[in-house]
Tab-separated table of N, CA and C in Angstrom:
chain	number	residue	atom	x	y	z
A	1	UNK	N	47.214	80.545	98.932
A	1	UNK	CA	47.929	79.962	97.812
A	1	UNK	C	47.784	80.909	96.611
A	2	UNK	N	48.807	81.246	96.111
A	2	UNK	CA	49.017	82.069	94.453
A	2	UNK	C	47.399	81.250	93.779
A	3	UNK	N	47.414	82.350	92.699
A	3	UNK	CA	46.407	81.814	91.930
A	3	UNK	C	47.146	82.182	90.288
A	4	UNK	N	47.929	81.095	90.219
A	4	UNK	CA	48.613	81.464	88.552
A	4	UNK	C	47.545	81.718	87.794
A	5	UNK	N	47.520	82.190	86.523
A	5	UNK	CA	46.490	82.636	85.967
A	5	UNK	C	47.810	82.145	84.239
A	6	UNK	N	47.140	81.386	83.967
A	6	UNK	CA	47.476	80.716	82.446
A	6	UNK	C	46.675	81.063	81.268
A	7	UNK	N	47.115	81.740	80.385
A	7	UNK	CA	46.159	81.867	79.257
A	7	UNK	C	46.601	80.131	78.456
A	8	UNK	N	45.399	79.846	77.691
A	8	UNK	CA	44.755	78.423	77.388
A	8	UNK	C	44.544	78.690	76.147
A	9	UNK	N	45.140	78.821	75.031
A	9	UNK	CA	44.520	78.370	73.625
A	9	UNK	C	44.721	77.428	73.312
A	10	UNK	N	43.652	76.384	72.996
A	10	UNK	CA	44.072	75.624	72.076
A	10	UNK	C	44.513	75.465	70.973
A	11	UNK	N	45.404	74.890	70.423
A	11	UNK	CA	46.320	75.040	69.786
A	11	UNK	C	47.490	75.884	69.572
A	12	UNK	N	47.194	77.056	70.525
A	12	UNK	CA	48.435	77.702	70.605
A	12	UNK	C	49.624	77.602	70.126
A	13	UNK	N	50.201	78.967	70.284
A	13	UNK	CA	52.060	79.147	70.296
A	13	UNK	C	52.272	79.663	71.178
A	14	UNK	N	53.247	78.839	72.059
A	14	UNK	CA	53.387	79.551	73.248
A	14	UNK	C	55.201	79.559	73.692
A	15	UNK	N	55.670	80.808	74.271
A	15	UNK	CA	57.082	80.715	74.693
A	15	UNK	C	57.010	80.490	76.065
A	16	UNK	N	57.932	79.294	76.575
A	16	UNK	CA	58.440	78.928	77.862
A	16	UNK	C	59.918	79.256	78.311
A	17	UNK	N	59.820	79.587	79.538
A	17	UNK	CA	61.149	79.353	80.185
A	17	UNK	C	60.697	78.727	81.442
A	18	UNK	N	61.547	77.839	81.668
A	18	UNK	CA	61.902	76.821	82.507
A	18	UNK	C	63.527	76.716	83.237
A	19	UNK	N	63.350	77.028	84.861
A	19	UNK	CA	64.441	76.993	85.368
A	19	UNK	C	64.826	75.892	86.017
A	20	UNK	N	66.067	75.617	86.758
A	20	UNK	CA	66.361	74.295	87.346
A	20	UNK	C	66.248	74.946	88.702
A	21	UNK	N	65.801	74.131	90.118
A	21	UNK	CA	65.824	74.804	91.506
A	21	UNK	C	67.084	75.294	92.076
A	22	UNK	N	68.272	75.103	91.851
A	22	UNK	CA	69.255	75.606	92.337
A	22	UNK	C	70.172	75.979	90.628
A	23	UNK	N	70.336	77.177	90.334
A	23	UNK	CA	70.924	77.749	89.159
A	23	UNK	C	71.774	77.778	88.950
A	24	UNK	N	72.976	77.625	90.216
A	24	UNK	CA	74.244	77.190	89.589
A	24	UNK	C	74.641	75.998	89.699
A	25	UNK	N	73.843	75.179	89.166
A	25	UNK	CA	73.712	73.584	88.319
A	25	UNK	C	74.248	73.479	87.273
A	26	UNK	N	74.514	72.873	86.587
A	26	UNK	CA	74.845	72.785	84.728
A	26	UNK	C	74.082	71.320	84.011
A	27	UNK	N	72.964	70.373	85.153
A	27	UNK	CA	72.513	69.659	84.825
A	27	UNK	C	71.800	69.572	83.914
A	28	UNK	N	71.412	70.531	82.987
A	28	UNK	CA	70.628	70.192	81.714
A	28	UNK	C	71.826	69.917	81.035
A	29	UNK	N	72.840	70.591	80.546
A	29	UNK	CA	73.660	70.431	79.526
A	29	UNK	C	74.577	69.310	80.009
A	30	UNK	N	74.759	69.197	81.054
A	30	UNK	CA	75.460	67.872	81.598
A	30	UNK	C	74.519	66.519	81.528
A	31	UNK	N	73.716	66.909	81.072
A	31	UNK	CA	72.585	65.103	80.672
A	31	UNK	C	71.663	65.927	79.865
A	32	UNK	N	72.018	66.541	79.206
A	32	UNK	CA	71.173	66.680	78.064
A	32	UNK	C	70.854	65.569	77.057
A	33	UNK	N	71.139	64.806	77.066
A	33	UNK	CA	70.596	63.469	76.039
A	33	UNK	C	69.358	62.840	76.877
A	34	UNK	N	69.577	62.855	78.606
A	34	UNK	CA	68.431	62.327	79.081
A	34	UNK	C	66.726	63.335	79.217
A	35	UNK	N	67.633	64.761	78.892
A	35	UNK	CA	66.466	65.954	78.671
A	35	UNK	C	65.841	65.480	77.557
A	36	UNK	N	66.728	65.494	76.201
A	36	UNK	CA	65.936	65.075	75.229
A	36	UNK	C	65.173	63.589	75.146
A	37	UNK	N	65.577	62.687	75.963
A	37	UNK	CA	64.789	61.469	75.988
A	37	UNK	C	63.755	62.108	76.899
A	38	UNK	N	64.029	62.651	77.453
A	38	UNK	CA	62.719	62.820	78.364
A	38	UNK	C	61.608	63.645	77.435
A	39	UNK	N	61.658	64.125	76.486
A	39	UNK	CA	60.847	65.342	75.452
A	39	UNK	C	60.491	63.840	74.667
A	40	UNK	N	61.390	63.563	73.678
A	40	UNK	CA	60.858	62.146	72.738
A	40	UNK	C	59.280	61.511	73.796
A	41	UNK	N	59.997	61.112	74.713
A	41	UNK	CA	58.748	60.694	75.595
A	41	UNK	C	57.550	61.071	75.736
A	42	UNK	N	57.705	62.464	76.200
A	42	UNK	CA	56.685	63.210	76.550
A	42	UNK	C	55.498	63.393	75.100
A	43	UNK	N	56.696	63.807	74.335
A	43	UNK	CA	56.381	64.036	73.085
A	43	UNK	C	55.035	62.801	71.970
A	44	UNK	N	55.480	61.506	72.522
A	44	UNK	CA	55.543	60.399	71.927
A	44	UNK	C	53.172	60.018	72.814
A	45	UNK	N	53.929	60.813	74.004
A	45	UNK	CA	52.308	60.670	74.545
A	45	UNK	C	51.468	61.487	74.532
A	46	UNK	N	51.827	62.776	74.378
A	46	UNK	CA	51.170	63.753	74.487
A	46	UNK	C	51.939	64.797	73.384
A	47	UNK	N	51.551	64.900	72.196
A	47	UNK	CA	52.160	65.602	70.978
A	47	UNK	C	52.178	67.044	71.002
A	48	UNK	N	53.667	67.204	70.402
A	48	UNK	CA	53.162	69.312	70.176
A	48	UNK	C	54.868	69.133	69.142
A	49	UNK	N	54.630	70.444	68.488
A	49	UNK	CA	55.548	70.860	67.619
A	49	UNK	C	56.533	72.111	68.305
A	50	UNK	N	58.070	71.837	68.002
A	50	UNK	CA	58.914	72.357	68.838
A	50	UNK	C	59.027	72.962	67.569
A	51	UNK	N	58.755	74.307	68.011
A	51	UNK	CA	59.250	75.478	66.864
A	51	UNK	C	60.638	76.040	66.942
A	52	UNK	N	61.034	76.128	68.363
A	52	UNK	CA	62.167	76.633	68.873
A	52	UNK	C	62.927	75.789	70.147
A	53	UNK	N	64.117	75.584	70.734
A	53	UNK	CA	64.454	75.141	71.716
A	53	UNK	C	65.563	75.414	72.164
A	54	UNK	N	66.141	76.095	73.270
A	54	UNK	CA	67.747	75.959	73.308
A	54	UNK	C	67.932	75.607	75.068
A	55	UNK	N	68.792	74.565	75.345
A	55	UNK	CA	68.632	74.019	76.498
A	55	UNK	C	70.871	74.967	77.082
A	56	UNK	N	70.347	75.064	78.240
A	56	UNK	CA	71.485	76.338	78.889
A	56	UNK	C	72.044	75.561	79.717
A	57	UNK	N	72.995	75.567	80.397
A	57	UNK	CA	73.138	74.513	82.340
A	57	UNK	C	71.893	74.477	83.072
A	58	UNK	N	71.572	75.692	83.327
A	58	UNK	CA	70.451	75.963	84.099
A	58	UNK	C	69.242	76.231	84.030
A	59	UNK	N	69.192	76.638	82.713
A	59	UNK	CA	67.487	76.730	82.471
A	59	UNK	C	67.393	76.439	81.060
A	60	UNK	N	66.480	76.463	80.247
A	60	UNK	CA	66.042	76.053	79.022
A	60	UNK	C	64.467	77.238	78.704
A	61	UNK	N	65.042	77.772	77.162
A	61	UNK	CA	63.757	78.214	76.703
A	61	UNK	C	63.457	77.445	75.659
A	62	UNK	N	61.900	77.718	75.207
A	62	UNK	CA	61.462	76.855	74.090
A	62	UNK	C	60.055	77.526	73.393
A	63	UNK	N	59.931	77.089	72.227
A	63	UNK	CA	58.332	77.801	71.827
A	63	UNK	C	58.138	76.631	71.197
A	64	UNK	N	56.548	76.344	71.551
A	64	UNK	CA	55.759	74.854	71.124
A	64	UNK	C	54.507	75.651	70.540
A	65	UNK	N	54.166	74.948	69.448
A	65	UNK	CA	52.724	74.410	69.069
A	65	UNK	C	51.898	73.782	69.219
A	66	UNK	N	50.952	73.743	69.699
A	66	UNK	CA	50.055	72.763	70.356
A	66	UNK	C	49.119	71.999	69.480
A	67	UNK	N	48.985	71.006	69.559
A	67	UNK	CA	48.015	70.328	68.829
A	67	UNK	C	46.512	71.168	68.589
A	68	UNK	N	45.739	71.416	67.403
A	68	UNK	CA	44.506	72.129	67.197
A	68	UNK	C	43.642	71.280	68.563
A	69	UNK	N	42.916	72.031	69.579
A	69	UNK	CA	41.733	71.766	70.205
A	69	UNK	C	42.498	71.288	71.400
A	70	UNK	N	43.745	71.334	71.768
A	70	UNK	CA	45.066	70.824	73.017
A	70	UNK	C	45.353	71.978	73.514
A	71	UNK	N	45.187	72.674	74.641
A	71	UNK	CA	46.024	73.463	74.929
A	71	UNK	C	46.391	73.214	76.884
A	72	UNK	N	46.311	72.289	77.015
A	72	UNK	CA	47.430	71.587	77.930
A	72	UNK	C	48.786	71.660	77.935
A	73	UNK	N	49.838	72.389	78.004
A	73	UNK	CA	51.019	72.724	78.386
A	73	UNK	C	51.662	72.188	79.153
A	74	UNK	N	50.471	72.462	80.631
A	74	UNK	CA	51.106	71.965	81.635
A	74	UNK	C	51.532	70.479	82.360
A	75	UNK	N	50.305	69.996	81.427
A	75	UNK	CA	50.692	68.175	81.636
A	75	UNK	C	52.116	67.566	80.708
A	76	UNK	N	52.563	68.330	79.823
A	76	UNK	CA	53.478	68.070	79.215
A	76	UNK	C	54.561	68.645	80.041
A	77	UNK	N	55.075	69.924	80.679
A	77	UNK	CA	55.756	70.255	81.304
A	77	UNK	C	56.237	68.898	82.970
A	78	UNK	N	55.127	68.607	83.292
A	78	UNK	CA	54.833	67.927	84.273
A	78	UNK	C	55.955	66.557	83.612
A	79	UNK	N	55.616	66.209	82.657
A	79	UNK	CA	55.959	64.899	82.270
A	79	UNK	C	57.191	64.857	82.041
A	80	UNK	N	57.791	65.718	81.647
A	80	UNK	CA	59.005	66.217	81.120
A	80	UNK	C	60.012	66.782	82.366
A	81	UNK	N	59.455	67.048	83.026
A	81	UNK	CA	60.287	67.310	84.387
A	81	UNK	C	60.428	65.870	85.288
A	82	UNK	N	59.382	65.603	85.021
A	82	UNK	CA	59.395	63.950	86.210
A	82	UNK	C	60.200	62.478	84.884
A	83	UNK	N	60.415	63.220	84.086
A	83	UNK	CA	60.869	61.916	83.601
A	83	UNK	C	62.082	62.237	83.580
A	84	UNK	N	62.728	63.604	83.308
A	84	UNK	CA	64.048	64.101	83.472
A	84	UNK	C	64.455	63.362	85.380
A	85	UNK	N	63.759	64.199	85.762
A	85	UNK	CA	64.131	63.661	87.305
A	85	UNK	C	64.389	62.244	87.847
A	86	UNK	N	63.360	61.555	87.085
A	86	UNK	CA	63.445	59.767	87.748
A	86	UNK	C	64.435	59.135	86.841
A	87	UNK	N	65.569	59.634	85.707
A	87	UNK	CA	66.616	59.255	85.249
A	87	UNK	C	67.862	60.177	85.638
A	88	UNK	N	67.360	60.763	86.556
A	88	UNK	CA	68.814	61.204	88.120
A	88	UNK	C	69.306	60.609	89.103
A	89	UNK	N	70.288	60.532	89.174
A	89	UNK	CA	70.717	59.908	90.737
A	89	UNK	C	70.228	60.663	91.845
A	90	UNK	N	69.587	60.470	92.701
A	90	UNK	CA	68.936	61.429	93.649
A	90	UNK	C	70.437	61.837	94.701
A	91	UNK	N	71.003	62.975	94.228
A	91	UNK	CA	72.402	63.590	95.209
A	91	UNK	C	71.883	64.942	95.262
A	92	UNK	N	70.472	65.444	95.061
A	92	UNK	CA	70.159	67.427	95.491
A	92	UNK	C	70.189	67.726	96.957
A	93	UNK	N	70.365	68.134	97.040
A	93	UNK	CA	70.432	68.999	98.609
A	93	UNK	C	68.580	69.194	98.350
A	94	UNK	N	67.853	68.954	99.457
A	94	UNK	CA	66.708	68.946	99.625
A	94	UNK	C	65.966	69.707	100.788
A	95	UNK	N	65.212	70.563	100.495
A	95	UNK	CA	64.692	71.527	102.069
A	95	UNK	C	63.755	69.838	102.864
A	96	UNK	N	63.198	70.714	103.988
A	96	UNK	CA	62.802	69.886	104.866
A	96	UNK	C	61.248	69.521	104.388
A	97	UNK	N	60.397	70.942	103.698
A	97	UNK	CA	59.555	70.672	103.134
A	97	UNK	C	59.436	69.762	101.570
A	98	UNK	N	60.137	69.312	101.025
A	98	UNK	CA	60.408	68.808	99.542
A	98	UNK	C	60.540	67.229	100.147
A	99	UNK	N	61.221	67.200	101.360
A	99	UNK	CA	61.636	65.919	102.087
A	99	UNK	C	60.603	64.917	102.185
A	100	UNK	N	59.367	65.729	102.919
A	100	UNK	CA	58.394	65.428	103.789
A	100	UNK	C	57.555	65.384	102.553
A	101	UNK	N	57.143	65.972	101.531
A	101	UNK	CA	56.233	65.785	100.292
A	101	UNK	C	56.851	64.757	99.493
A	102	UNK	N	58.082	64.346	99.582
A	102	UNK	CA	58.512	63.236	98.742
A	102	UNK	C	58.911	63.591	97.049
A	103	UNK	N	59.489	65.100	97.459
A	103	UNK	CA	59.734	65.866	95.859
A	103	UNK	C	61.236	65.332	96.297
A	104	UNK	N	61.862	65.988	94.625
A	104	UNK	CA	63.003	66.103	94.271
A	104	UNK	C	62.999	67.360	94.304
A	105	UNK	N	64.779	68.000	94.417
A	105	UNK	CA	65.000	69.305	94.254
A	105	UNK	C	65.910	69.807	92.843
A	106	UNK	N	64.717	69.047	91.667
A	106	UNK	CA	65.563	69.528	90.460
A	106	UNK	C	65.367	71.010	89.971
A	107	UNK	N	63.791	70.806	89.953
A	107	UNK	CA	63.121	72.096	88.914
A	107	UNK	C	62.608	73.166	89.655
A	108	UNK	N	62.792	74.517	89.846
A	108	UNK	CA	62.002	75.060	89.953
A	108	UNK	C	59.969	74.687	89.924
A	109	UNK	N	59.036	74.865	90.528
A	109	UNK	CA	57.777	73.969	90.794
A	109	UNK	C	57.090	74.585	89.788
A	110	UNK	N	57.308	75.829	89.449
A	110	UNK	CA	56.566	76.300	88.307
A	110	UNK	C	57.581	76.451	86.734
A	111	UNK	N	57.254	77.617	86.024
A	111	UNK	CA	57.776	78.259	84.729
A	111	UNK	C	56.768	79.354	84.089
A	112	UNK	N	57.498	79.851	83.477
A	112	UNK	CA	56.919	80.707	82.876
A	112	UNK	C	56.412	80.651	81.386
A	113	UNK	N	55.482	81.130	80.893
A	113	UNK	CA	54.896	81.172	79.782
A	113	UNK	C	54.283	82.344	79.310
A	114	UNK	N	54.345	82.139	78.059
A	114	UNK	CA	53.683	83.287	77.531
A	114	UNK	C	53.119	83.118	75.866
A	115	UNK	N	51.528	83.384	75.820
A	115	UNK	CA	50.971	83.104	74.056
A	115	UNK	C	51.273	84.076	73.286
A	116	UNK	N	52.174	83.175	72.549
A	116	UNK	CA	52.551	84.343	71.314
A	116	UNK	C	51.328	84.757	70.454
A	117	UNK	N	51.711	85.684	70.130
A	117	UNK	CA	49.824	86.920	69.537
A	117	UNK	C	50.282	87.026	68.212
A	118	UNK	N	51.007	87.109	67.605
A	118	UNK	CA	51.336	87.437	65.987
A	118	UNK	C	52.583	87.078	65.856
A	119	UNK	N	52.987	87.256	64.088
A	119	UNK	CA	53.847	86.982	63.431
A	119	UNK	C	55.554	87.534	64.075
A	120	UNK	N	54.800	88.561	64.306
A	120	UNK	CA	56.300	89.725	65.022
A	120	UNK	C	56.795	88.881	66.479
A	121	UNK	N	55.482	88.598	66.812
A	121	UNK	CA	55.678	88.113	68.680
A	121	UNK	C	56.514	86.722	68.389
A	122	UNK	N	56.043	86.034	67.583
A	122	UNK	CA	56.611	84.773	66.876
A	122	UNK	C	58.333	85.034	66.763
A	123	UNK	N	58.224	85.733	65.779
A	123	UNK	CA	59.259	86.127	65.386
A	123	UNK	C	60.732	86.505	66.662
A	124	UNK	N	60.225	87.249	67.266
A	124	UNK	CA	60.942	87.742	68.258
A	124	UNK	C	61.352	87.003	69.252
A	125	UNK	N	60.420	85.961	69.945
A	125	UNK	CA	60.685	85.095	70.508
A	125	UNK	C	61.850	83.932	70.206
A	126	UNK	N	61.710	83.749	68.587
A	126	UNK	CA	62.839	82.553	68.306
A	126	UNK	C	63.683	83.154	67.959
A	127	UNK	N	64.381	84.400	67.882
A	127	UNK	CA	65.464	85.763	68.055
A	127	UNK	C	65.844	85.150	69.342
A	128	UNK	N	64.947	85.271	70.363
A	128	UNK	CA	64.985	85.514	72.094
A	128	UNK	C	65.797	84.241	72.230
A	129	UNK	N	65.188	83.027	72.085
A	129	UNK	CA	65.418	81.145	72.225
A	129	UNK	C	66.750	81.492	71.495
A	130	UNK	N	66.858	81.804	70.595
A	130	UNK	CA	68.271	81.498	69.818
A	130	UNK	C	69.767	81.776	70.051
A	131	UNK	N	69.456	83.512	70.631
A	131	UNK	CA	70.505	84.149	71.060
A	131	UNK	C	70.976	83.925	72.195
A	132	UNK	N	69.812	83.131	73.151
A	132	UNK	CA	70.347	83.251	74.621
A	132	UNK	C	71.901	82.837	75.057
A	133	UNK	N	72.379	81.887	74.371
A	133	UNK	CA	73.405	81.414	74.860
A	133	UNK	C	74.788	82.880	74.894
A	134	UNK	N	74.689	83.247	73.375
A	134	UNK	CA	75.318	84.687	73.871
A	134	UNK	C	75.081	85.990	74.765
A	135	UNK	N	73.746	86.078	75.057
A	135	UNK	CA	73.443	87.124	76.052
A	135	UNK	C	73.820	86.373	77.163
A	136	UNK	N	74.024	85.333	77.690
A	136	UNK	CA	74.510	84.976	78.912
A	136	UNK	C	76.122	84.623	79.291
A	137	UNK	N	76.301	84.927	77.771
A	137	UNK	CA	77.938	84.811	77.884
A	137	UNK	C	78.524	83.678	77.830
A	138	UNK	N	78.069	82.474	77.008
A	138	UNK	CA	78.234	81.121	77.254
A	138	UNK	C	79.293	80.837	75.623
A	139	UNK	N	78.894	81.636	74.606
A	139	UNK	CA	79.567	81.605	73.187
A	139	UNK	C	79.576	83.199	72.582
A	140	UNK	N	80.682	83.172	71.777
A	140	UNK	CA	80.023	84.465	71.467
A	140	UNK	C	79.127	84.527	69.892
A	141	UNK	N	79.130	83.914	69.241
A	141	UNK	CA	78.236	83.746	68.332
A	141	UNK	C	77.034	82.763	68.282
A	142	UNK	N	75.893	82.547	68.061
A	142	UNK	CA	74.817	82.155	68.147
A	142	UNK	C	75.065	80.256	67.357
A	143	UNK	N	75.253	80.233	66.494
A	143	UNK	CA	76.087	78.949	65.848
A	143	UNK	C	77.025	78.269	66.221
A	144	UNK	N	77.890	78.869	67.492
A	144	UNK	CA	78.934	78.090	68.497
A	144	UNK	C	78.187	77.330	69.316
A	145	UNK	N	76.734	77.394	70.083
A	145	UNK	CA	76.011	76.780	70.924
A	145	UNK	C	75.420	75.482	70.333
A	146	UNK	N	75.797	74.342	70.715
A	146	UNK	CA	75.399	73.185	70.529
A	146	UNK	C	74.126	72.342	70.922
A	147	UNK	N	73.690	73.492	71.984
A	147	UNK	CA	72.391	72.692	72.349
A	147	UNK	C	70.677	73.810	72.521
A	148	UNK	N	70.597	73.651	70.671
A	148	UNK	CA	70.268	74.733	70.009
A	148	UNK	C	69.059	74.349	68.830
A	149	UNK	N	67.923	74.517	68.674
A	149	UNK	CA	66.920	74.432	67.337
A	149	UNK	C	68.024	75.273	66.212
A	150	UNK	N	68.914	76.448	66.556
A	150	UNK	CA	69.164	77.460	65.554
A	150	UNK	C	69.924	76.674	64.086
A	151	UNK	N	70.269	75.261	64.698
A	151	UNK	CA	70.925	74.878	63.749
A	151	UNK	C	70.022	73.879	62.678
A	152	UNK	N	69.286	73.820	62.802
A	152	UNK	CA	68.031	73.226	62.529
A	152	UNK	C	67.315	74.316	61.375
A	153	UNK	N	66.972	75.542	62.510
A	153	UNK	CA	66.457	76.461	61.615
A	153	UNK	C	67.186	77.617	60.524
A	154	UNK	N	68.779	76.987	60.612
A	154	UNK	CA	69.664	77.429	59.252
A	154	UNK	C	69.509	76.275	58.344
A	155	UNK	N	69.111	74.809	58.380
A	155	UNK	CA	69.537	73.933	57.887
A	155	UNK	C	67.350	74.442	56.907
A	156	UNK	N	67.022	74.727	57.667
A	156	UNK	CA	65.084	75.021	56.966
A	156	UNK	C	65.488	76.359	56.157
A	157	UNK	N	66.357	76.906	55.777
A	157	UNK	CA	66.318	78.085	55.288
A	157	UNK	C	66.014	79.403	55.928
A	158	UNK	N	65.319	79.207	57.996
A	158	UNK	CA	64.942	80.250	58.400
A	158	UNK	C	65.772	81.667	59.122
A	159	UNK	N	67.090	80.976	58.877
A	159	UNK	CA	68.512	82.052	59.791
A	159	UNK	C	69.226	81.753	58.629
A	160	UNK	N	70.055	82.569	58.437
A	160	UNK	CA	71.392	82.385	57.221
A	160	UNK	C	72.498	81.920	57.886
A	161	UNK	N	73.405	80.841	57.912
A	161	UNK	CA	74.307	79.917	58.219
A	161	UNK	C	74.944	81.370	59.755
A	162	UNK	N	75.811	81.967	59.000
A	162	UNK	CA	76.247	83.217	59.693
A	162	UNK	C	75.327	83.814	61.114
């Protein structure tokens, strides 16, 4: 068995990406209201500060803050995937192993992460979260994407409207 290896600060800043198991899905943005109920939730039991977020069809990045002396990630990820999932109609195409364990075939089983180290790393990352929708060819300006923190963080003074 892999041995992921997670760096753990508590309180951290950390950037995620999170994919869906089959990628040419569009189920985040096609129930994206039940993504975000599923975060309120998660959110509501286990707290962290969304610095950044932009949710895609198929995958979603994000950068969180963790509560001082919290650096559990992964129970929040956990929660947030299974609550997204148990407000699905179960119609995925399912392997034989997912069958027999009694999974769903929404999410990818892992994600990726990474602790942001400074101001620049900070910085760059909510550049990264913001723009994605145009590097993937989905809008061509960053402010056309609707399912986005960026509009949030023009409305805080931190991006200029443009």
């Amino acid at each position: 068995m892999p041995d992921y290896r997670r760096n753990r600060i508590p309180g951290g800043t950390y950037f995620f990406t999170v994919n869906l198991l089959e990628r040419s899905l569009s189920l985040l943005t096609d129930h994206v209201e039940t993504l975000r109920a599923a975060v309120r939730q998660t959110r509501s039991r286990h707290p962290f500060h969304i610095d950044a977020w932009v949710v895609l069809p198929d995958h979603l990045h994000c950068v969180w803050t963790l509560p001082r002396g919290d650096a559990n990630y992964s129970a929040r990820w956990k929660a947030i995937k299974i609550a997204f999932t148990k407000s699905l109609p179960a119609t995925e195409r399912l392997t034989p192993i997912r069958r027999a364990r009694g999974e769903r075939g929404i999410w990818q089983r892992r994600f990726w992460e990474h602790t942001l180290r400074d101001d620049r790393d900070y910085s760059a990352h909510l550049d990264y979260v913001h723009y994605n929708p145009v590097k993937h060819g989905l809008v061509k300006r960053v402010s056309e994407w609707p399912y986005s923190s960026f509009h949030r963080c023009v409305k805080a003074g931190i991006y200029p409207a443009g």
